[in-house]
Amino acid sequence: DLSDKTDDDLPPNTVVVRIHAFSVNYADCCIRWGLYESANKFVGWPIVPGFDIAGVVERVSSSSSSSSDDNFRVGDRVYGATFFGAYSTRCLVPSRQLRKIPNGISFSDAASLPAVSLTSLYSLYLAGRFPQQVCVPKNRSILIHSAAGGVGSMLVQMSKLLGLSPVVGVVGRTAKVEHAESLGCDTVIDKSSLKKGQDLWIAAKDALGTEEGYAAVADANGVSTLQGSFDALSPTGRLVVFGFHSNLPMGQDMLHPMEWLKMIFKMSKMP
């Protein structure tokens, strides 16, 4: 409760944001299920989920540094990430985790950006492609699973900006193909349209056009594709895992005991 605290009581370099919009990520579902490790470790129960926020600065700690990233003032429109607690009216956030919202961008649009963008950027860092490439290899290819999803769509766009090519996206439904292409995919593989007996990995190899393998593969699926993603790499390629959604229940409000058994079984099959 911040109502009885003065600006002097706030931790250094923090601001209180009146939240106008927050995003809902798949990670929030995992938090509700009790499957999100850092939520259990650092917060426990009860917990207010949510990472992405956008809103207006209501208060600034009196000990905030004038040399901080944005030198926030009361009334500034800001967006950023918080370590849980976004599903609320107000949130206390370290100022370094916020940025001012550019003119012309709504609160809802701004709130949709932080988690997926930061995850994508860190994935490309792990792949050796950001902030600068480990070297400038001839093979600059990348295969991106869930290319029309939140993180996947950001990965596609960032990969293009970094000059990776070809950027090959994988989607699960035909309705997502056009969107993935509009984001910049050089080739989109639609798993739902693969003919019976046709293999995803053969399609991925055909899209690459060489026997060399991919320089990077970004996998969001877990047990259903992880081994294949690894096998699709070039000898010095890097596999970045940014999700395990095939390990987890889909479309379930609550976890039935049978779902726990299924998850244990799937984990036992992980390569």
PDB file of C-alpha atoms in Angstrom:
ATOM      1  CA  ASP A   1       0.000   0.000   0.000  1.00  0.00           C
ATOM      2  CA  LEU A   2       1.584   3.262  -1.148  1.00  0.00           C
ATOM      3  CA  SER A   3      -1.148   5.613   0.083  1.00  0.00           C
ATOM      4  CA  ASP A   4       0.491   6.272   3.448  1.00  0.00           C
ATOM      5  CA  LYS A   5       4.011   6.737   2.078  1.00  0.00           C
ATOM      6  CA  THR A   6       5.638  10.012   1.101  1.00  0.00           C
ATOM      7  CA  ASP A   7       8.040  10.423  -1.789  1.00  0.00           C
ATOM      8  CA  ASP A   8      10.858  10.240   0.777  1.00  0.00           C
ATOM      9  CA  ASP A   9       9.677   6.742   1.736  1.00  0.00           C
ATOM     10  CA  LEU A  10       9.905   5.380  -1.796  1.00  0.00           C
ATOM     11  CA  PRO A  11      13.028   3.353  -2.667  1.00  0.00           C
ATOM     12  CA  PRO A  12      15.709   5.282  -4.580  1.00  0.00           C
ATOM     13  CA  ASN A  13      15.258   5.650  -8.340  1.00  0.00           C
ATOM     14  CA  THR A  14      11.714   4.343  -8.452  1.00  0.00           C
ATOM     15  CA  VAL A  15       8.439   5.757  -9.707  1.00  0.00           C
ATOM     16  CA  VAL A  16       4.799   4.997  -9.051  1.00  0.00           C
ATOM     17  CA  VAL A  17       2.933   4.359 -12.291  1.00  0.00           C
ATOM     18  CA  ARG A  18      -0.823   4.669 -12.606  1.00  0.00           C
ATOM     19  CA  ILE A  19      -1.439   1.756 -14.973  1.00  0.00           C
ATOM     20  CA  HIS A  20      -3.633   2.376 -18.014  1.00  0.00           C
ATOM     21  CA  ALA A  21      -2.853  -0.881 -19.861  1.00  0.00           C
ATOM     22  CA  PHE A  22      -1.034  -4.154 -19.284  1.00  0.00           C
ATOM     23  CA  SER A  23      -0.452  -7.141 -21.517  1.00  0.00           C
ATOM     24  CA  VAL A  24      -1.366 -10.776 -20.937  1.00  0.00           C
ATOM     25  CA  ASN A  25       1.416 -13.239 -21.760  1.00  0.00           C
ATOM     26  CA  TYR A  26       1.474 -17.027 -21.759  1.00  0.00           C
ATOM     27  CA  ALA A  27       3.879 -16.753 -18.831  1.00  0.00           C
ATOM     28  CA  ASP A  28       1.004 -15.306 -16.793  1.00  0.00           C
ATOM     29  CA  CYS A  29      -0.955 -18.522 -17.344  1.00  0.00           C
ATOM     30  CA  CYS A  30       2.037 -20.468 -16.052  1.00  0.00           C
ATOM     31  CA  ILE A  31       2.148 -18.219 -12.997  1.00  0.00           C
ATOM     32  CA  ARG A  32      -1.499 -19.004 -12.252  1.00  0.00           C
ATOM     33  CA  TRP A  33      -0.801 -22.718 -12.613  1.00  0.00           C
ATOM     34  CA  GLY A  34       2.116 -22.434 -10.188  1.00  0.00           C
ATOM     35  CA  LEU A  35       4.601 -23.499 -12.872  1.00  0.00           C
ATOM     36  CA  TYR A  36       6.632 -20.289 -13.142  1.00  0.00           C
ATOM     37  CA  GLU A  37       9.800 -20.842 -11.137  1.00  0.00           C
ATOM     38  CA  SER A  38      10.780 -17.239 -10.421  1.00  0.00           C
ATOM     39  CA  ALA A  39       7.238 -16.396  -9.282  1.00  0.00           C
ATOM     40  CA  ASN A  40       7.369 -19.222  -6.764  1.00  0.00           C
ATOM     41  CA  LYS A  41      10.911 -18.364  -5.700  1.00  0.00           C
ATOM     42  CA  PHE A  42      10.719 -14.594  -5.314  1.00  0.00           C
ATOM     43  CA  VAL A  43       7.056 -13.896  -4.572  1.00  0.00           C
ATOM     44  CA  GLY A  44       5.101 -17.017  -3.665  1.00  0.00           C
ATOM     45  CA  TRP A  45       1.368 -16.886  -3.008  1.00  0.00           C
ATOM     46  CA  PRO A  46      -0.726 -14.816  -3.263  1.00  0.00           C
ATOM     47  CA  ILE A  47       0.746 -13.155  -6.335  1.00  0.00           C
ATOM     48  CA  VAL A  48      -0.355 -10.477  -8.792  1.00  0.00           C
ATOM     49  CA  PRO A  49       0.759 -11.596 -12.285  1.00  0.00           C
ATOM     50  CA  GLY A  50       1.886  -9.406 -15.127  1.00  0.00           C
ATOM     51  CA  PHE A  51       5.126  -8.005 -16.553  1.00  0.00           C
ATOM     52  CA  ASP A  52       4.197  -5.338 -19.119  1.00  0.00           C
ATOM     53  CA  ILE A  53       2.741  -1.976 -18.170  1.00  0.00           C
ATOM     54  CA  ALA A  54       1.931   1.379 -19.700  1.00  0.00           C
ATOM     55  CA  GLY A  55       0.594   4.367 -17.839  1.00  0.00           C
ATOM     56  CA  VAL A  56       1.286   7.731 -16.279  1.00  0.00           C
ATOM     57  CA  VAL A  57       3.883   8.614 -13.654  1.00  0.00           C
ATOM     58  CA  GLU A  58       2.084   9.628 -10.456  1.00  0.00           C
ATOM     59  CA  ARG A  59       5.030   9.897  -8.089  1.00  0.00           C
ATOM     60  CA  VAL A  60       8.806   9.981  -8.279  1.00  0.00           C
ATOM     61  CA  SER A  61      11.021   9.007  -5.358  1.00  0.00           C
ATOM     62  CA  SER A  62      12.728  12.032  -3.843  1.00  0.00           C
ATOM     63  CA  SER A  63      16.100  10.277  -4.054  1.00  0.00           C
ATOM     64  CA  SER A  64      15.881   9.626  -7.799  1.00  0.00           C
ATOM     65  CA  SER A  65      19.016  10.602  -9.664  1.00  0.00           C
ATOM     66  CA  SER A  66      18.748  13.456 -12.132  1.00  0.00           C
ATOM     67  CA  SER A  67      21.091  11.466 -14.376  1.00  0.00           C
ATOM     68  CA  SER A  68      18.765   8.445 -14.604  1.00  0.00           C
ATOM     69  CA  ASP A  69      17.767   7.144 -18.039  1.00  0.00           C
ATOM     70  CA  ASP A  70      14.757   9.371 -18.628  1.00  0.00           C
ATOM     71  CA  ASN A  71      14.596  11.711 -15.609  1.00  0.00           C
ATOM     72  CA  PHE A  72      10.875  11.078 -15.179  1.00  0.00           C
ATOM     73  CA  ARG A  73       8.410  13.692 -14.035  1.00  0.00           C
ATOM     74  CA  VAL A  74       4.878  13.385 -12.722  1.00  0.00           C
ATOM     75  CA  GLY A  75       2.526  13.157 -15.691  1.00  0.00           C
ATOM     76  CA  ASP A  76       4.956  11.454 -18.074  1.00  0.00           C
ATOM     77  CA  ARG A  77       3.467   8.700 -20.252  1.00  0.00           C
ATOM     78  CA  VAL A  78       5.673   5.639 -19.754  1.00  0.00           C
ATOM     79  CA  TYR A  79       5.864   1.946 -20.582  1.00  0.00           C
ATOM     80  CA  GLY A  80       8.112  -0.856 -19.428  1.00  0.00           C
ATOM     81  CA  ALA A  81       8.481  -4.051 -17.474  1.00  0.00           C
ATOM     82  CA  THR A  82       7.920  -4.905 -13.852  1.00  0.00           C
ATOM     83  CA  PHE A  83       8.836  -8.014 -11.897  1.00  0.00           C
ATOM     84  CA  PHE A  84       5.212  -9.158 -11.523  1.00  0.00           C
ATOM     85  CA  GLY A  85       2.351  -6.952 -10.293  1.00  0.00           C
ATOM     86  CA  ALA A  86       1.187  -5.488 -13.617  1.00  0.00           C
ATOM     87  CA  TYR A  87      -2.434  -6.607 -13.114  1.00  0.00           C
ATOM     88  CA  SER A  88      -3.078  -3.686 -10.799  1.00  0.00           C
ATOM     89  CA  THR A  89      -4.077  -0.036 -10.652  1.00  0.00           C
ATOM     90  CA  ARG A  90      -0.683   1.248  -9.574  1.00  0.00           C
ATOM     91  CA  CYS A  91       2.775  -0.248  -9.467  1.00  0.00           C
ATOM     92  CA  LEU A  92       6.113   0.771  -7.976  1.00  0.00           C
ATOM     93  CA  VAL A  93       8.762   0.295 -10.672  1.00  0.00           C
ATOM     94  CA  PRO A  94      12.520   0.964 -10.844  1.00  0.00           C
ATOM     95  CA  SER A  95      12.937   3.884 -13.230  1.00  0.00           C
ATOM     96  CA  ARG A  96      15.576   2.035 -15.281  1.00  0.00           C
ATOM     97  CA  GLN A  97      12.859  -0.437 -16.348  1.00  0.00           C
ATOM     98  CA  LEU A  98      10.724   2.294 -17.921  1.00  0.00           C
ATOM     99  CA  ARG A  99      10.865   4.433 -21.024  1.00  0.00           C
ATOM    100  CA  LYS A 100       8.734   7.331 -22.213  1.00  0.00           C
ATOM    101  CA  ILE A 101       6.043   6.424 -24.722  1.00  0.00           C
ATOM    102  CA  PRO A 102       6.744   8.021 -28.118  1.00  0.00           C
ATOM    103  CA  ASN A 103       4.112  10.374 -29.466  1.00  0.00           C
ATOM    104  CA  GLY A 104       1.375   8.660 -31.431  1.00  0.00           C
ATOM    105  CA  ILE A 105       1.577   5.311 -29.606  1.00  0.00           C
ATOM    106  CA  SER A 106      -1.362   4.318 -27.405  1.00  0.00           C
ATOM    107  CA  PHE A 107      -1.075   2.862 -23.920  1.00  0.00           C
ATOM    108  CA  SER A 108      -2.351  -0.514 -25.122  1.00  0.00           C
ATOM    109  CA  ASP A 109       0.145  -0.682 -27.991  1.00  0.00           C
ATOM    110  CA  ALA A 110       3.009   0.325 -25.710  1.00  0.00           C
ATOM    111  CA  ALA A 111       2.040  -2.283 -23.108  1.00  0.00           C
ATOM    112  CA  SER A 112       2.211  -5.012 -25.733  1.00  0.00           C
ATOM    113  CA  LEU A 113       5.928  -4.477 -26.395  1.00  0.00           C
ATOM    114  CA  PRO A 114       8.267  -4.996 -23.420  1.00  0.00           C
ATOM    115  CA  ALA A 115       8.223  -8.739 -22.610  1.00  0.00           C
ATOM    116  CA  VAL A 116       8.170 -10.004 -26.188  1.00  0.00           C
ATOM    117  CA  SER A 117      10.731  -7.447 -27.383  1.00  0.00           C
ATOM    118  CA  LEU A 118      13.171  -8.045 -24.552  1.00  0.00           C
ATOM    119  CA  THR A 119      12.819 -11.817 -24.888  1.00  0.00           C
ATOM    120  CA  SER A 120      13.524 -11.562 -28.607  1.00  0.00           C
ATOM    121  CA  LEU A 121      16.498  -9.300 -28.121  1.00  0.00           C
ATOM    122  CA  TYR A 122      17.993 -11.604 -25.501  1.00  0.00           C
ATOM    123  CA  SER A 123      17.383 -14.604 -27.752  1.00  0.00           C
ATOM    124  CA  LEU A 124      19.382 -12.947 -30.526  1.00  0.00           C
ATOM    125  CA  TYR A 125      22.109 -12.165 -27.993  1.00  0.00           C
ATOM    126  CA  LEU A 126      22.255 -15.861 -27.057  1.00  0.00           C
ATOM    127  CA  ALA A 127      22.381 -16.699 -30.762  1.00  0.00           C
ATOM    128  CA  GLY A 128      25.485 -14.498 -31.077  1.00  0.00           C
ATOM    129  CA  ARG A 129      23.728 -11.963 -33.295  1.00  0.00           C
ATOM    130  CA  PHE A 130      23.305  -9.000 -30.928  1.00  0.00           C
ATOM    131  CA  PRO A 131      24.593  -6.417 -30.034  1.00  0.00           C
ATOM    132  CA  GLN A 132      27.194  -7.372 -32.626  1.00  0.00           C
ATOM    133  CA  GLN A 133      27.702 -10.667 -34.340  1.00  0.00           C
ATOM    134  CA  VAL A 134      30.441 -12.887 -32.974  1.00  0.00           C
ATOM    135  CA  CYS A 135      31.866 -12.844 -36.474  1.00  0.00           C
ATOM    136  CA  VAL A 136      30.531 -12.098 -39.920  1.00  0.00           C
ATOM    137  CA  PRO A 137      29.874 -15.607 -41.243  1.00  0.00           C
ATOM    138  CA  LYS A 138      28.579 -16.526 -44.662  1.00  0.00           C
ATOM    139  CA  ASN A 139      25.793 -18.468 -42.968  1.00  0.00           C
ATOM    140  CA  ARG A 140      23.423 -15.898 -41.456  1.00  0.00           C
ATOM    141  CA  SER A 141      20.279 -18.039 -41.579  1.00  0.00           C
ATOM    142  CA  ILE A 142      17.714 -18.395 -38.815  1.00  0.00           C
ATOM    143  CA  LEU A 143      14.694 -20.671 -38.348  1.00  0.00           C
ATOM    144  CA  ILE A 144      11.997 -19.238 -36.085  1.00  0.00           C
ATOM    145  CA  HIS A 145       9.205 -21.376 -34.646  1.00  0.00           C
ATOM    146  CA  SER A 146       5.876 -19.694 -33.798  1.00  0.00           C
ATOM    147  CA  ALA A 147       6.875 -16.899 -36.162  1.00  0.00           C
ATOM    148  CA  ALA A 148       3.470 -15.191 -35.967  1.00  0.00           C
ATOM    149  CA  GLY A 149       3.335 -15.226 -32.157  1.00  0.00           C
ATOM    150  CA  GLY A 150       4.380 -12.481 -29.764  1.00  0.00           C
ATOM    151  CA  VAL A 151       8.073 -13.325 -29.374  1.00  0.00           C
ATOM    152  CA  GLY A 152       8.309 -14.949 -32.795  1.00  0.00           C
ATOM    153  CA  SER A 153       6.978 -11.884 -34.603  1.00  0.00           C
ATOM    154  CA  MET A 154       9.563  -9.713 -32.864  1.00  0.00           C
ATOM    155  CA  LEU A 155      12.320 -12.201 -33.672  1.00  0.00           C
ATOM    156  CA  VAL A 156      11.426 -12.064 -37.352  1.00  0.00           C
ATOM    157  CA  GLN A 157      11.549  -8.275 -37.481  1.00  0.00           C
ATOM    158  CA  MET A 158      14.723  -7.964 -35.414  1.00  0.00           C
ATOM    159  CA  SER A 159      16.443 -10.666 -37.467  1.00  0.00           C
ATOM    160  CA  LYS A 160      15.711  -8.715 -40.640  1.00  0.00           C
ATOM    161  CA  LEU A 161      17.023  -5.505 -39.083  1.00  0.00           C
ATOM    162  CA  LEU A 162      20.238  -7.320 -38.121  1.00  0.00           C
ATOM    163  CA  GLY A 163      20.711  -8.574 -41.654  1.00  0.00           C
ATOM    164  CA  LEU A 164      20.070 -12.270 -41.053  1.00  0.00           C
ATOM    165  CA  SER A 165      19.076 -14.198 -44.159  1.00  0.00           C
ATOM    166  CA  PRO A 166      17.205 -16.255 -44.975  1.00  0.00           C
ATOM    167  CA  VAL A 167      14.684 -15.769 -42.176  1.00  0.00           C
ATOM    168  CA  VAL A 168      12.481 -18.870 -42.236  1.00  0.00           C
ATOM    169  CA  GLY A 169       9.347 -18.847 -40.087  1.00  0.00           C
ATOM    170  CA  VAL A 170       7.225 -21.774 -38.946  1.00  0.00           C
ATOM    171  CA  VAL A 171       3.525 -21.319 -38.157  1.00  0.00           C
ATOM    172  CA  GLY A 172       0.826 -23.747 -37.104  1.00  0.00           C
ATOM    173  CA  ARG A 173      -2.120 -22.493 -39.157  1.00  0.00           C
ATOM    174  CA  THR A 174      -2.628 -21.233 -42.705  1.00  0.00           C
ATOM    175  CA  ALA A 175      -4.305 -18.083 -41.362  1.00  0.00           C
ATOM    176  CA  LYS A 176      -0.956 -17.008 -39.910  1.00  0.00           C
ATOM    177  CA  VAL A 177       1.092 -17.320 -43.084  1.00  0.00           C
ATOM    178  CA  GLU A 178       0.260 -13.917 -44.546  1.00  0.00           C
ATOM    179  CA  HIS A 179       1.015 -12.177 -41.258  1.00  0.00           C
ATOM    180  CA  ALA A 180       4.384 -13.915 -40.923  1.00  0.00           C
ATOM    181  CA  GLU A 181       5.258 -12.923 -44.473  1.00  0.00           C
ATOM    182  CA  SER A 182       4.298  -9.313 -43.781  1.00  0.00           C
ATOM    183  CA  LEU A 183       6.700  -9.265 -40.838  1.00  0.00           C
ATOM    184  CA  GLY A 184       9.594 -10.123 -43.141  1.00  0.00           C
ATOM    185  CA  CYS A 185       9.929 -13.904 -43.340  1.00  0.00           C
ATOM    186  CA  ASP A 186      11.678 -14.939 -46.537  1.00  0.00           C
ATOM    187  CA  THR A 187       9.875 -18.287 -46.375  1.00  0.00           C
ATOM    188  CA  VAL A 188       6.985 -19.413 -44.176  1.00  0.00           C
ATOM    189  CA  ILE A 189       6.394 -23.103 -43.433  1.00  0.00           C
ATOM    190  CA  ASP A 190       2.769 -23.853 -42.585  1.00  0.00           C
ATOM    191  CA  LYS A 191       2.736 -27.040 -40.522  1.00  0.00           C
ATOM    192  CA  SER A 192      -1.004 -27.487 -41.024  1.00  0.00           C
ATOM    193  CA  SER A 193      -0.628 -27.634 -44.802  1.00  0.00           C
ATOM    194  CA  LEU A 194       2.169 -30.191 -44.912  1.00  0.00           C
ATOM    195  CA  LYS A 195       0.951 -33.223 -46.789  1.00  0.00           C
ATOM    196  CA  LYS A 196       0.658 -36.547 -45.032  1.00  0.00           C
ATOM    197  CA  GLY A 197       4.115 -38.007 -44.721  1.00  0.00           C
ATOM    198  CA  GLN A 198       5.783 -34.669 -45.502  1.00  0.00           C
ATOM    199  CA  ASP A 199       8.315 -33.739 -42.874  1.00  0.00           C
ATOM    200  CA  LEU A 200       8.720 -30.307 -41.269  1.00  0.00           C
ATOM    201  CA  TRP A 201      12.473 -30.664 -41.259  1.00  0.00           C
ATOM    202  CA  ILE A 202      12.644 -31.531 -44.949  1.00  0.00           C
ATOM    203  CA  ALA A 203      10.599 -28.388 -45.626  1.00  0.00           C
ATOM    204  CA  ALA A 204      12.993 -26.390 -43.433  1.00  0.00           C
ATOM    205  CA  LYS A 205      15.976 -27.810 -45.313  1.00  0.00           C
ATOM    206  CA  ASP A 206      14.372 -26.969 -48.650  1.00  0.00           C
ATOM    207  CA  ALA A 207      13.710 -23.408 -47.462  1.00  0.00           C
ATOM    208  CA  LEU A 208      17.387 -23.016 -46.541  1.00  0.00           C
ATOM    209  CA  GLY A 209      18.527 -24.280 -49.917  1.00  0.00           C
ATOM    210  CA  THR A 210      21.823 -25.767 -48.703  1.00  0.00           C
ATOM    211  CA  GLU A 211      23.063 -28.763 -46.751  1.00  0.00           C
ATOM    212  CA  GLU A 212      24.884 -26.542 -44.265  1.00  0.00           C
ATOM    213  CA  GLY A 213      22.161 -26.220 -41.643  1.00  0.00           C
ATOM    214  CA  TYR A 214      20.861 -23.129 -39.855  1.00  0.00           C
ATOM    215  CA  ALA A 215      23.159 -20.721 -38.053  1.00  0.00           C
ATOM    216  CA  ALA A 216      20.438 -20.230 -35.423  1.00  0.00           C
ATOM    217  CA  VAL A 217      17.137 -21.846 -34.518  1.00  0.00           C
ATOM    218  CA  ALA A 218      14.659 -20.240 -32.099  1.00  0.00           C
ATOM    219  CA  ASP A 219      12.350 -22.890 -30.614  1.00  0.00           C
ATOM    220  CA  ALA A 220       9.200 -22.141 -28.613  1.00  0.00           C
ATOM    221  CA  ASN A 221       7.761 -25.645 -28.568  1.00  0.00           C
ATOM    222  CA  GLY A 222       9.799 -27.886 -26.325  1.00  0.00           C
ATOM    223  CA  VAL A 223       9.453 -31.644 -26.595  1.00  0.00           C
ATOM    224  CA  SER A 224       7.615 -31.696 -29.943  1.00  0.00           C
ATOM    225  CA  THR A 225      10.412 -30.029 -31.960  1.00  0.00           C
ATOM    226  CA  LEU A 226      13.488 -29.620 -29.768  1.00  0.00           C
ATOM    227  CA  GLN A 227      15.468 -32.564 -31.137  1.00  0.00           C
ATOM    228  CA  GLY A 228      14.591 -31.676 -34.711  1.00  0.00           C
ATOM    229  CA  SER A 229      15.607 -28.064 -34.120  1.00  0.00           C
ATOM    230  CA  PHE A 230      18.986 -29.194 -32.815  1.00  0.00           C
ATOM    231  CA  ASP A 231      19.485 -31.526 -35.771  1.00  0.00           C
ATOM    232  CA  ALA A 232      18.680 -28.665 -38.183  1.00  0.00           C
ATOM    233  CA  LEU A 233      21.637 -26.593 -36.957  1.00  0.00           C
ATOM    234  CA  SER A 234      24.909 -26.123 -38.757  1.00  0.00           C
ATOM    235  CA  PRO A 235      27.965 -27.530 -36.913  1.00  0.00           C
ATOM    236  CA  THR A 236      28.546 -24.210 -35.130  1.00  0.00           C
ATOM    237  CA  GLY A 237      24.901 -23.135 -34.985  1.00  0.00           C
ATOM    238  CA  ARG A 238      23.075 -22.125 -31.834  1.00  0.00           C
ATOM    239  CA  LEU A 239      19.718 -23.358 -30.557  1.00  0.00           C
ATOM    240  CA  VAL A 240      17.809 -20.817 -28.468  1.00  0.00           C
ATOM    241  CA  VAL A 241      14.804 -22.094 -26.508  1.00  0.00           C
ATOM    242  CA  PHE A 242      12.258 -19.423 -25.611  1.00  0.00           C
ATOM    243  CA  GLY A 243       9.305 -21.614 -24.662  1.00  0.00           C
ATOM    244  CA  PHE A 244       8.030 -25.111 -23.935  1.00  0.00           C
ATOM    245  CA  HIS A 245       4.379 -24.782 -24.884  1.00  0.00           C
ATOM    246  CA  SER A 246       4.044 -28.339 -26.205  1.00  0.00           C
ATOM    247  CA  ASN A 247       5.061 -29.574 -22.748  1.00  0.00           C
ATOM    248  CA  LEU A 248       2.206 -27.669 -21.132  1.00  0.00           C
ATOM    249  CA  PRO A 249      -1.596 -27.991 -21.279  1.00  0.00           C
ATOM    250  CA  MET A 250      -3.396 -25.895 -23.862  1.00  0.00           C
ATOM    251  CA  GLY A 251      -6.828 -24.346 -23.383  1.00  0.00           C
ATOM    252  CA  GLN A 252      -7.123 -25.432 -19.752  1.00  0.00           C
ATOM    253  CA  ASP A 253      -8.379 -23.114 -17.021  1.00  0.00           C
ATOM    254  CA  MET A 254      -7.263 -25.483 -14.277  1.00  0.00           C
ATOM    255  CA  LEU A 255      -4.739 -28.301 -14.159  1.00  0.00           C
ATOM    256  CA  HIS A 256      -6.397 -31.678 -13.865  1.00  0.00           C
ATOM    257  CA  PRO A 257      -4.229 -34.294 -12.100  1.00  0.00           C
ATOM    258  CA  MET A 258      -3.913 -36.090 -15.436  1.00  0.00           C
ATOM    259  CA  GLU A 259      -2.275 -32.974 -16.900  1.00  0.00           C
ATOM    260  CA  TRP A 260       0.478 -33.212 -14.305  1.00  0.00           C
ATOM    261  CA  LEU A 261       1.119 -36.809 -15.343  1.00  0.00           C
ATOM    262  CA  LYS A 262       1.237 -35.764 -18.995  1.00  0.00           C
ATOM    263  CA  MET A 263       3.750 -33.015 -18.219  1.00  0.00           C
ATOM    264  CA  ILE A 264       5.961 -35.434 -16.296  1.00  0.00           C
ATOM    265  CA  PHE A 265       5.832 -37.879 -19.206  1.00  0.00           C
ATOM    266  CA  LYS A 266       6.733 -35.175 -21.718  1.00  0.00           C
ATOM    267  CA  MET A 267       9.635 -33.986 -19.580  1.00  0.00           C
ATOM    268  CA  SER A 268      10.947 -37.562 -19.529  1.00  0.00           C
ATOM    269  CA  LYS A 269      11.003 -37.448 -23.346  1.00  0.00           C
ATOM    270  CA  MET A 270      12.997 -34.224 -23.550  1.00  0.00           C
ATOM    271  CA  PRO A 271      16.297 -34.639 -25.441  1.00  0.00           C
TER     272      PRO A 271
END
